[in-house]
Coordinates of C-alpha atoms in Angstrom, one line a residue:
M4 CA 72.4 119.9 108.8
L5 CA 73.4 117.9 111.9
V6 CA 72.5 114.6 110.2
L7 CA 74.7 115.5 107.2
F8 CA 77.6 116.2 109.5
A9 CA 77.1 112.9 111.3
L10 CA 77.0 111.0 108.0
L11 CA 80.2 112.7 106.8
A12 CA 82.0 111.9 110.1
A13 CA 80.8 108.3 110.0
S14 CA 82.0 107.8 106.4
A15 CA 85.4 109.3 107.2
L16 CA 85.8 106.9 110.2
L17 CA 84.8 103.9 108.1
T18 CA 87.2 104.9 105.3
T19 CA 90.1 105.2 107.7
A20 CA 89.2 101.9 109.4
A21 CA 89.1 100.1 106.0
A22 CA 92.4 101.6 105.0
E23 CA 94.0 100.4 108.3
A24 CA 92.5 96.9 107.8
E25 CA 94.1 96.5 104.3
R26 CA 97.6 97.4 105.5
P27 CA 99.7 94.4 106.6
P28 CA 100.5 94.4 110.3
R29 CA 103.9 95.8 111.2
P30 CA 106.2 93.4 113.1
L31 CA 106.7 94.2 116.8
F32 CA 110.5 94.7 116.3
E33 CA 111.6 95.7 112.8
R34 CA 114.9 94.3 111.8
I35 CA 117.6 95.5 109.3
V36 CA 119.4 92.4 108.0
K37 CA 122.5 92.8 105.8
T38 CA 124.5 89.8 104.6
K39 CA 127.8 89.9 102.9
K40 CA 129.8 87.1 101.3
I41 CA 133.4 87.6 102.6
A42 CA 135.0 84.5 101.0
P43 CA 133.9 81.2 99.5
G44 CA 132.1 79.4 102.3
L45 CA 132.1 82.4 104.7
L46 CA 129.1 84.7 105.2
Y47 CA 128.9 87.7 107.5
T48 CA 125.4 88.8 108.6
K49 CA 124.6 91.9 110.6
I50 CA 121.1 92.2 112.3
I51 CA 120.0 95.5 113.7
E52 CA 116.9 95.9 115.9
K53 CA 116.6 99.6 116.7
K54 CA 113.7 99.5 119.2
I55 CA 115.5 97.2 121.6
P56 CA 118.4 98.4 120.8
R57 CA 120.4 95.3 119.8
R58 CA 122.9 94.4 117.2
T59 CA 123.7 90.8 116.3
F60 CA 126.7 89.7 114.2
V61 CA 126.7 86.3 112.7
L62 CA 129.7 84.6 110.9
R63 CA 128.5 81.5 109.1
I64 CA 131.2 79.1 108.0
D65 CA 130.5 76.3 105.5
L66 CA 132.7 73.5 106.8
R67 CA 132.3 71.5 103.5
K68 CA 134.7 74.0 101.9
A69 CA 138.4 74.4 102.9
I70 CA 138.8 77.6 104.8
T71 CA 141.3 79.2 107.2
L72 CA 140.3 81.9 109.7
D73 CA 142.9 84.2 111.3
V74 CA 141.9 86.3 114.3
T75 CA 144.0 89.0 116.0
L76 CA 143.4 91.3 119.0
S77 CA 144.8 94.7 119.7
K78 CA 147.6 94.1 122.3
S79 CA 146.7 91.6 125.0
R80 CA 143.1 92.6 125.7
P81 CA 140.3 94.1 123.7
S82 CA 140.2 97.9 124.1
A83 CA 136.7 97.8 125.7
R84 CA 138.3 96.0 128.7
R85 CA 141.2 98.5 129.2
D86 CA 141.1 101.6 131.3
P87 CA 140.3 104.8 129.4
S88 CA 143.6 106.3 130.7
S89 CA 145.6 103.5 129.0
R90 CA 144.0 104.0 125.6
G91 CA 145.8 106.1 123.0
S92 CA 144.2 109.4 121.7

């Protein structure tokens, strides 16, 4: 009886190890990458790494195409740099 139990336990361990070996290794940091075409010659990419946590935003411009880019800021400084008391509700 003890020998039968040992054989069953060994086969279960070997089956689990074989299943683990067949599975491709997971990357250390999984990334979520989303790319969106905003205009001809302008690509916006968002890369999210949840374990770090880090978010990367990439704006890729193809300079071979004619493109204009307009940028505006809220008031004189970005809101993250202002005091909480000066922000509106």
